Coordinates of C-alpha atoms in Angstrom, one line a residue:
M27 CA -220.7 -206.6 -58.7
I28 CA -222.3 -209.7 -57.0
I29 CA -226.1 -210.3 -57.0
D30 CA -227.5 -213.0 -54.8
L31 CA -230.6 -214.9 -55.8
P32 CA -231.6 -217.4 -53.0
S33 CA -234.2 -220.0 -53.7
T34 CA -234.5 -219.0 -57.3
S35 CA -235.1 -220.5 -60.7
T36 CA -233.3 -220.5 -64.1
S37 CA -235.9 -218.1 -65.6
A38 CA -235.3 -215.6 -62.8
I39 CA -231.6 -215.9 -63.4
N40 CA -232.1 -215.1 -67.1
K41 CA -234.3 -212.2 -66.3
A42 CA -231.7 -210.8 -63.9
L43 CA -229.0 -211.1 -66.6
V44 CA -231.2 -209.2 -69.1
D45 CA -232.0 -206.5 -66.6
L46 CA -228.3 -206.0 -65.9
R47 CA -227.5 -205.6 -69.6
D48 CA -230.4 -203.2 -70.2
S49 CA -230.0 -201.0 -67.1
G50 CA -226.2 -200.6 -66.8
G51 CA -224.6 -202.4 -69.7
A52 CA -222.6 -204.3 -67.2
V53 CA -222.7 -207.5 -69.1
A54 CA -220.9 -207.5 -72.5
L55 CA -222.1 -209.7 -75.4
G56 CA -218.7 -210.6 -76.9
R57 CA -218.5 -214.1 -75.5
V58 CA -216.8 -216.8 -77.5
L59 CA -217.9 -219.9 -75.5
T60 CA -219.7 -221.2 -72.5
L61 CA -217.6 -222.8 -69.8
V62 CA -219.5 -225.2 -67.5
V63 CA -217.6 -225.9 -64.3
V64 CA -218.8 -228.9 -62.3
T65 CA -217.5 -228.8 -58.7
D66 CA -218.6 -228.8 -55.1
D67 CA -218.9 -226.1 -52.5
A68 CA -215.4 -226.7 -51.1
H69 CA -213.6 -226.0 -54.4
A70 CA -216.0 -223.6 -56.0
E71 CA -214.1 -220.4 -55.3
D72 CA -210.7 -221.8 -56.5
A73 CA -212.4 -222.9 -59.7
I74 CA -214.1 -219.5 -60.2
Q75 CA -210.7 -217.7 -59.7
A76 CA -209.0 -219.9 -62.3
A77 CA -211.9 -219.3 -64.8
N78 CA -211.8 -215.6 -64.3
E79 CA -208.1 -215.6 -65.1
A80 CA -208.6 -217.7 -68.2
S81 CA -211.5 -215.5 -69.3
R82 CA -209.2 -212.5 -69.8
E83 CA -207.9 -214.3 -72.9
H84 CA -211.1 -216.1 -73.7
P85 CA -214.2 -214.0 -72.8
C86 CA -216.9 -216.4 -72.0
R87 CA -220.0 -217.1 -69.8
V88 CA -219.0 -219.2 -66.8
L89 CA -221.6 -221.5 -65.3
V90 CA -220.5 -223.0 -62.0
L91 CA -222.5 -225.9 -60.9
A92 CA -221.6 -226.3 -57.2
R93 CA -223.2 -229.5 -56.0
G94 CA -224.4 -229.4 -52.4
N95 CA -226.0 -231.9 -50.0
K96 CA -228.2 -234.4 -51.8
R97 CA -230.4 -234.7 -48.8
G98 CA -233.3 -232.3 -48.1
V99 CA -235.7 -230.5 -50.3
A100 CA -234.8 -229.4 -53.8
R101 CA -233.5 -225.9 -53.8
L102 CA -231.4 -223.7 -56.2
D103 CA -229.4 -220.8 -54.9
A104 CA -227.8 -218.6 -57.6
Q105 CA -225.2 -215.8 -57.6
I106 CA -224.4 -213.5 -60.6
R107 CA -220.9 -211.9 -60.7
V108 CA -220.0 -209.3 -63.3
G109 CA -217.4 -206.5 -63.6
G110 CA -214.4 -206.8 -61.4
D111 CA -215.6 -209.9 -59.6
A112 CA -215.8 -211.8 -62.9
G113 CA -212.7 -210.9 -64.9
A114 CA -213.6 -210.6 -68.6
S115 CA -216.6 -212.9 -68.2
E116 CA -220.0 -213.2 -66.5
V117 CA -220.1 -215.8 -63.8
V118 CA -223.3 -217.5 -62.7
V119 CA -222.9 -219.7 -59.6
L120 CA -225.6 -222.4 -59.2
R121 CA -225.7 -224.2 -55.9
A122 CA -228.1 -227.1 -56.2
Y123 CA -229.4 -229.1 -53.2
G124 CA -231.5 -232.2 -52.9
P125 CA -232.7 -234.0 -56.0
L126 CA -231.4 -231.2 -58.2
V127 CA -227.8 -232.3 -57.6
E128 CA -228.4 -235.2 -60.1
H129 CA -229.9 -233.0 -62.7
G130 CA -227.1 -230.7 -63.7
Q131 CA -228.0 -230.6 -67.4
T132 CA -231.5 -229.3 -66.9
T133 CA -230.1 -226.7 -64.5
V134 CA -227.6 -225.2 -66.9
V135 CA -229.2 -225.8 -70.4
S136 CA -231.4 -222.7 -70.2
L137 CA -228.4 -220.5 -69.3
L138 CA -226.1 -221.6 -72.2
L139 CA -225.1 -219.0 -74.8
P140 CA -226.8 -219.5 -78.1
D141 CA -224.7 -220.7 -81.0
A142 CA -221.5 -220.9 -78.9
P143 CA -219.2 -223.9 -78.2
I144 CA -219.6 -225.5 -74.8
V145 CA -216.6 -226.6 -72.7
A146 CA -217.2 -228.7 -69.6
W147 CA -214.6 -228.9 -66.8
W148 CA -214.9 -231.3 -63.9
V149 CA -213.0 -230.1 -60.8
G150 CA -211.9 -233.1 -58.9
A151 CA -213.6 -236.4 -59.5
A152 CA -215.3 -236.8 -62.9
P153 CA -217.8 -239.4 -64.1
E154 CA -216.4 -242.7 -65.2
D155 CA -217.8 -242.4 -68.7
L156 CA -218.0 -238.9 -70.0
R157 CA -219.9 -240.1 -73.1
T158 CA -223.0 -241.0 -71.0
D159 CA -222.8 -238.0 -68.6
P160 CA -225.6 -235.4 -69.3
I161 CA -223.2 -232.5 -69.4
G162 CA -220.5 -234.4 -71.2
R163 CA -223.0 -235.2 -74.1
I164 CA -223.7 -231.5 -74.8
A165 CA -220.0 -230.3 -74.6
Q166 CA -217.6 -230.1 -77.5
R167 CA -214.6 -230.2 -75.2
R168 CA -214.4 -232.1 -71.9
I169 CA -211.6 -231.4 -69.4
T170 CA -210.8 -233.6 -66.4
D171 CA -207.9 -233.6 -63.9
S172 CA -206.7 -237.1 -62.9
A173 CA -204.2 -235.7 -60.4
E174 CA -207.0 -234.5 -58.2
V175 CA -208.5 -237.9 -57.4
S176 CA -207.3 -240.5 -54.9
N177 CA -206.3 -243.1 -57.5
P178 CA -204.8 -241.3 -60.5
A179 CA -203.8 -244.6 -62.3
K180 CA -207.4 -245.8 -62.1
A181 CA -208.7 -242.5 -63.4
L182 CA -206.3 -242.6 -66.4
E183 CA -207.6 -246.1 -67.2
Q184 CA -211.2 -244.9 -67.1
R185 CA -210.3 -242.0 -69.4
R186 CA -208.6 -244.4 -71.8
A187 CA -211.6 -246.8 -71.8
S188 CA -214.2 -244.1 -72.4
Y189 CA -212.1 -241.8 -74.6
R190 CA -213.8 -239.9 -77.5
A191 CA -212.6 -237.0 -79.6
G192 CA -212.7 -233.8 -77.5
D193 CA -211.6 -235.2 -74.2
T194 CA -208.5 -233.9 -72.5
D195 CA -206.9 -233.9 -69.0
F196 CA -204.9 -231.4 -67.0
A197 CA -202.3 -234.1 -66.4
W198 CA -201.5 -233.9 -70.1
T199 CA -201.6 -230.1 -70.2
R200 CA -199.0 -229.8 -67.4
L201 CA -196.5 -231.7 -69.8
T202 CA -196.5 -229.0 -72.5
N203 CA -193.2 -227.5 -71.3
W204 CA -191.6 -230.9 -70.8
R205 CA -192.6 -232.0 -74.3
A206 CA -191.4 -228.8 -75.9
L207 CA -188.0 -229.0 -74.3
L208 CA -187.5 -232.6 -75.2
A209 CA -188.6 -232.1 -78.8
A210 CA -186.3 -229.1 -79.1
A211 CA -183.4 -231.1 -77.8
L212 CA -184.0 -233.9 -80.3
D213 CA -184.4 -231.4 -83.1
Q214 CA -180.7 -230.5 -83.0
P215 CA -177.8 -232.5 -84.5
P216 CA -176.8 -235.2 -84.4
Y217 CA -180.1 -236.6 -85.7
E218 CA -179.8 -240.1 -84.2
P219 CA -182.6 -242.4 -83.2
V220 CA -183.3 -242.9 -79.5
T221 CA -182.6 -246.4 -78.4
A222 CA -183.9 -246.4 -74.9
V223 CA -186.0 -244.1 -72.6
T224 CA -186.1 -243.7 -68.9
V225 CA -188.8 -241.7 -67.1
A226 CA -188.6 -241.1 -63.4
G227 CA -191.6 -239.8 -61.4
A228 CA -193.9 -240.3 -58.5
P229 CA -196.4 -243.2 -58.5
D230 CA -199.2 -240.8 -57.9
S231 CA -198.3 -238.6 -60.9
P232 CA -200.5 -239.2 -63.9
S233 CA -198.4 -236.7 -65.9
T234 CA -195.4 -239.1 -65.5
E235 CA -197.5 -241.9 -67.0
L236 CA -198.6 -239.8 -69.9
L237 CA -195.1 -238.5 -70.6
A238 CA -193.7 -242.1 -70.7
A239 CA -196.6 -243.1 -73.0
W240 CA -196.0 -240.2 -75.3
L241 CA -192.3 -241.0 -75.6
A242 CA -193.1 -244.7 -76.2
V243 CA -195.5 -244.1 -79.0
K244 CA -193.5 -241.3 -80.7
L245 CA -189.9 -242.7 -80.4
K246 CA -190.8 -246.3 -80.9
A247 CA -188.2 -247.2 -78.1
P248 CA -188.5 -249.2 -75.0
V249 CA -189.4 -247.2 -71.9
V250 CA -188.3 -247.9 -68.3
R251 CA -190.6 -246.4 -65.7
V252 CA -188.7 -245.4 -62.5
R253 CA -190.7 -244.9 -59.3
T254 CA -189.7 -242.0 -57.0
K255 CA -191.2 -240.6 -53.8
R256 CA -194.9 -239.7 -53.7
G257 CA -195.7 -236.1 -54.4
T258 CA -192.5 -235.3 -56.4
G259 CA -194.3 -235.4 -59.8
V260 CA -192.2 -235.8 -62.9
Q261 CA -188.5 -235.8 -61.9
S262 CA -186.3 -236.7 -64.9
V263 CA -186.2 -238.0 -68.5
R264 CA -183.2 -239.8 -70.1
L265 CA -183.0 -240.4 -73.8
E266 CA -180.2 -242.8 -74.9
R267 CA -178.6 -242.1 -78.3
K268 CA -175.4 -243.4 -79.9
S269 CA -173.5 -240.1 -79.3
G270 CA -174.7 -239.8 -75.7
A271 CA -177.7 -239.4 -73.5
V272 CA -180.0 -236.4 -73.4
E273 CA -181.2 -235.8 -69.8
L274 CA -183.7 -233.4 -68.4
V275 CA -183.7 -233.5 -64.6
R276 CA -185.8 -231.5 -62.2
P277 CA -184.8 -232.3 -58.6
D278 CA -186.5 -229.5 -56.7
Q279 CA -189.8 -229.1 -58.7
N280 CA -188.8 -225.6 -59.8
V281 CA -185.6 -225.6 -61.9
A282 CA -184.5 -228.3 -64.3
T283 CA -181.1 -229.0 -65.8
L284 CA -180.8 -230.0 -69.5
T285 CA -177.7 -232.1 -70.4
Q286 CA -176.7 -232.7 -74.0
P287 CA -173.5 -234.2 -75.4
G288 CA -171.0 -231.6 -76.5
Q289 CA -173.0 -228.7 -74.9
P290 CA -172.9 -227.0 -71.6
D291 CA -175.6 -227.8 -69.1
R292 CA -178.5 -225.4 -69.1
R293 CA -180.7 -224.5 -66.1
I294 CA -184.4 -224.0 -67.1
A295 CA -187.3 -222.8 -65.1
L296 CA -189.7 -225.7 -65.0
A297 CA -192.2 -225.3 -62.2
R298 CA -195.5 -227.1 -61.9
R299 CA -198.1 -225.2 -64.0
P300 CA -201.0 -223.7 -62.1
V301 CA -204.6 -224.6 -63.0
R302 CA -205.3 -221.2 -64.5
D303 CA -202.5 -221.7 -67.1
C304 CA -203.7 -225.2 -68.0
L305 CA -207.3 -223.9 -68.4
T306 CA -206.2 -221.0 -70.5
E307 CA -204.2 -223.3 -72.8
E308 CA -207.1 -225.8 -73.2
L309 CA -209.5 -223.0 -74.1
R310 CA -207.3 -221.9 -77.0
R311 CA -208.4 -224.8 -79.1
L312 CA -211.9 -226.3 -79.5
D313 CA -210.9 -229.0 -81.9
P314 CA -209.9 -232.5 -80.6
D315 CA -206.4 -233.1 -79.3
D316 CA -205.3 -235.9 -81.5
V317 CA -201.9 -236.3 -79.8
Y318 CA -203.5 -236.7 -76.4
G319 CA -205.9 -239.3 -77.8
E320 CA -203.0 -241.3 -79.4
T321 CA -201.0 -241.1 -76.3
L322 CA -203.9 -242.2 -74.1
V323 CA -205.2 -245.0 -76.2
Q324 CA -202.0 -246.4 -77.8
G325 CA -199.2 -245.3 -75.5
L326 CA -200.5 -246.3 -72.1
P327 CA -200.7 -250.0 -73.0
L328 CA -197.0 -249.8 -74.1
I329 CA -196.0 -248.7 -70.6
G330 CA -197.8 -251.3 -68.5
T331 CA -197.7 -251.3 -64.7
S332 CA -194.2 -252.5 -64.0
T333 CA -191.7 -250.0 -62.4
V334 CA -188.2 -250.1 -61.0
T335 CA -186.7 -248.3 -58.1
V336 CA -184.3 -245.4 -58.3
R337 CA -181.5 -247.5 -56.9
A338 CA -182.0 -250.2 -59.4
A339 CA -182.1 -247.7 -62.3
Q340 CA -178.9 -246.1 -61.1
A341 CA -177.2 -249.4 -60.8
A342 CA -178.2 -250.3 -64.4
G343 CA -176.8 -246.9 -65.6
K344 CA -180.3 -245.8 -66.8
L345 CA -180.7 -242.9 -64.4
S346 CA -178.3 -240.2 -63.1
P347 CA -178.4 -239.5 -59.4
P348 CA -180.8 -236.5 -58.8
D349 CA -178.6 -235.2 -56.0
R350 CA -175.9 -234.6 -58.6
A351 CA -178.1 -232.3 -60.6
A352 CA -179.2 -230.6 -57.3
R353 CA -175.5 -230.0 -56.4
G354 CA -174.8 -228.7 -59.9
Q355 CA -177.7 -226.2 -59.6
A356 CA -176.6 -225.1 -56.1
D357 CA -173.0 -224.5 -57.4
A358 CA -174.4 -222.5 -60.3
E359 CA -176.5 -220.4 -58.0
A360 CA -173.6 -219.8 -55.7
Q361 CA -171.3 -218.8 -58.6
A362 CA -174.0 -216.4 -59.9
A363 CA -174.3 -214.9 -56.4
R364 CA -170.6 -214.4 -56.2
T365 CA -170.4 -212.8 -59.6
S366 CA -173.3 -210.5 -58.7
R367 CA -171.6 -209.4 -55.5
A368 CA -168.3 -208.8 -57.3
M369 CA -170.0 -206.6 -59.9
K370 CA -171.6 -204.5 -57.2
R371 CA -168.3 -204.0 -55.5
A372 CA -166.4 -203.1 -58.7
R373 CA -166.1 -199.3 -59.3
P374 CA -164.7 -198.3 -62.7
E375 CA -162.8 -195.2 -61.4
G376 CA -161.6 -193.9 -64.8
T377 CA -165.1 -194.0 -66.4
T378 CA -166.7 -192.4 -63.3
Q379 CA -164.2 -189.5 -63.3
R380 CA -164.6 -188.8 -67.0
S381 CA -168.4 -188.8 -66.7
R382 CA -168.3 -186.5 -63.7
S383 CA -165.9 -184.0 -65.3
A384 CA -168.2 -183.8 -68.4
A385 CA -171.5 -183.5 -66.5
V386 CA -170.6 -181.9 -63.1
P387 CA -169.3 -178.3 -62.7
A388 CA -165.8 -177.8 -61.3
A389 CA -167.0 -176.5 -57.9
E390 CA -169.4 -179.4 -57.4
E391 CA -166.7 -181.9 -58.5
T392 CA -164.3 -180.4 -55.9
E393 CA -166.9 -180.7 -53.2
Q394 CA -167.7 -184.3 -54.0
A395 CA -164.1 -185.5 -54.3
P396 CA -162.1 -186.9 -51.3
A397 CA -159.6 -184.8 -49.3
P398 CA -156.5 -185.4 -51.4
A399 CA -158.4 -184.9 -54.5
K400 CA -159.8 -181.7 -53.2
K401 CA -156.3 -180.3 -52.5
A402 CA -155.1 -181.3 -56.0
A403 CA -158.2 -179.7 -57.5
A404 CA -157.7 -176.5 -55.5
K405 CA -154.1 -176.2 -56.8
K406 CA -155.2 -176.8 -60.3
T407 CA -157.9 -174.1 -59.9
A408 CA -155.4 -171.6 -58.4
A409 CA -153.0 -172.3 -61.3
R410 CA -155.7 -171.7 -63.8
T411 CA -156.7 -168.5 -62.1
S412 CA -153.1 -167.2 -62.0
A413 CA -152.6 -168.1 -65.7
A414 CA -155.8 -166.3 -66.6
R415 CA -154.8 -163.1 -64.7
G416 CA -151.3 -163.1 -66.4
T417 CA -152.9 -163.5 -69.8
A418 CA -155.3 -160.6 -69.0
A419 CA -152.4 -158.3 -67.9
K420 CA -150.4 -159.0 -71.0
A421 CA -153.4 -158.4 -73.2
A422 CA -154.2 -155.0 -71.5
P423 CA -151.0 -153.1 -72.8
A424 CA -151.5 -154.6 -76.2
K425 CA -155.0 -153.3 -76.3
A426 CA -153.9 -149.9 -74.9
A427 CA -151.1 -149.3 -77.5
P428 CA -153.4 -148.7 -80.5
A429 CA -155.4 -146.2 -78.3
K430 CA -152.2 -144.2 -77.5
E431 CA -151.2 -144.1 -81.1
A432 CA -154.6 -142.9 -82.1
A433 CA -154.5 -140.1 -79.4
A434 CA -150.9 -139.0 -80.6
K435 CA -152.1 -138.8 -84.2
G436 CA -155.1 -136.7 -83.1
T437 CA -152.8 -134.3 -81.2
A438 CA -150.4 -133.9 -84.1
A439 CA -153.3 -133.3 -86.5
R440 CA -154.7 -130.5 -84.2
G441 CA -151.2 -128.9 -84.1
T442 CA -150.9 -128.9 -87.8
A443 CA -154.3 -127.3 -88.2
K444 CA -153.4 -124.5 -85.7
S445 CA -150.2 -123.7 -87.7
A446 CA -152.0 -123.6 -90.9
A447 CA -154.6 -121.2 -89.5
K448 CA -151.9 -118.8 -88.2
S449 CA -150.1 -118.7 -91.6
T450 CA -153.4 -117.9 -93.3
A451 CA -154.1 -115.1 -91.0
G452 CA -150.6 -113.6 -91.5
S453 CA -151.0 -113.6 -95.3
R454 CA -154.3 -111.8 -95.0
A455 CA -152.9 -109.1 -92.8

């Protein structure tokens, strides 16, 4: 259900929400937080869809502040979405124009849920200092996305300079699977220290910078940052140890190959995480992310801005060629396809015949069998029929013999009775 409220006010919006709850019970009260989404008209629908998906795990009230044109008179258009158009939440879309664009806090403060945590999410560009932003000051958690701005490196530096407990970034959330795989690989024997780290990724990928910073601050090892093509994201990580290198390579942005000494290569699904998954993960915790803060504040200075090219890293033996991993994945996929085709062509005849003879009647089995098998089955059936008839013929005389003997005994008994009657009559005479 969608209710449009053009040229309205926050008091009219609150009254409409109360009327919806009183009249039809369309708006549930079991909300765990208020999610304030700050965006513009161009990205509002995508943000609403991601919030609706996340609300299925975290029921909340979603307040979308879509900033419009700053010119013109002050106007506030609202839209209330409940039911199937709002997932497990209630969505209030606020489109502000004119001077109201700069007063987002006063627009949303009267619509916040009482006694509930507030999470703010900036879609696209965020304020340079979240600590001084009106919405940032009232929120317990503040979510940004450095990958959606024109200069991700500058955005990360702004986040580091103005960091306070409760800040987080989707560039960090997208690394959850990478960090889990690398931690699991190092959690297996041999338990050797890492002596060197190589991280390869695009220059416009803030996730690559954060991954290198996290490894530098946690492993206390020197990190080499390799620059790949723009738009490729995180491509590979190499951890040098005495027994051999641990490598996690993702050449095609979808499937990665994990290489460990003494173990076969493993292919792992490692696609880029969508926004809805990142938002759902961030809403699971309302306490500060201390690991992110440590990585941002202490790890980024350890990385610096110097990078090397892929060719230089390969010449120094610090990076395996990505095309080798791509060829290995292609060979593995081709082998899997051949195995699948071979399994489809294979027909276990013996197992099939036994199952048919147990489950299908003889007549149906004969009809379904091929021509030679039909002839053999017909001969077997005729032989079984002849044998059955012979057995019945032999059994018939055997069954008749006792009957004949009983009849003879009955005749003899009647003869004896007649003789006895005649003798009795003679004696009386």
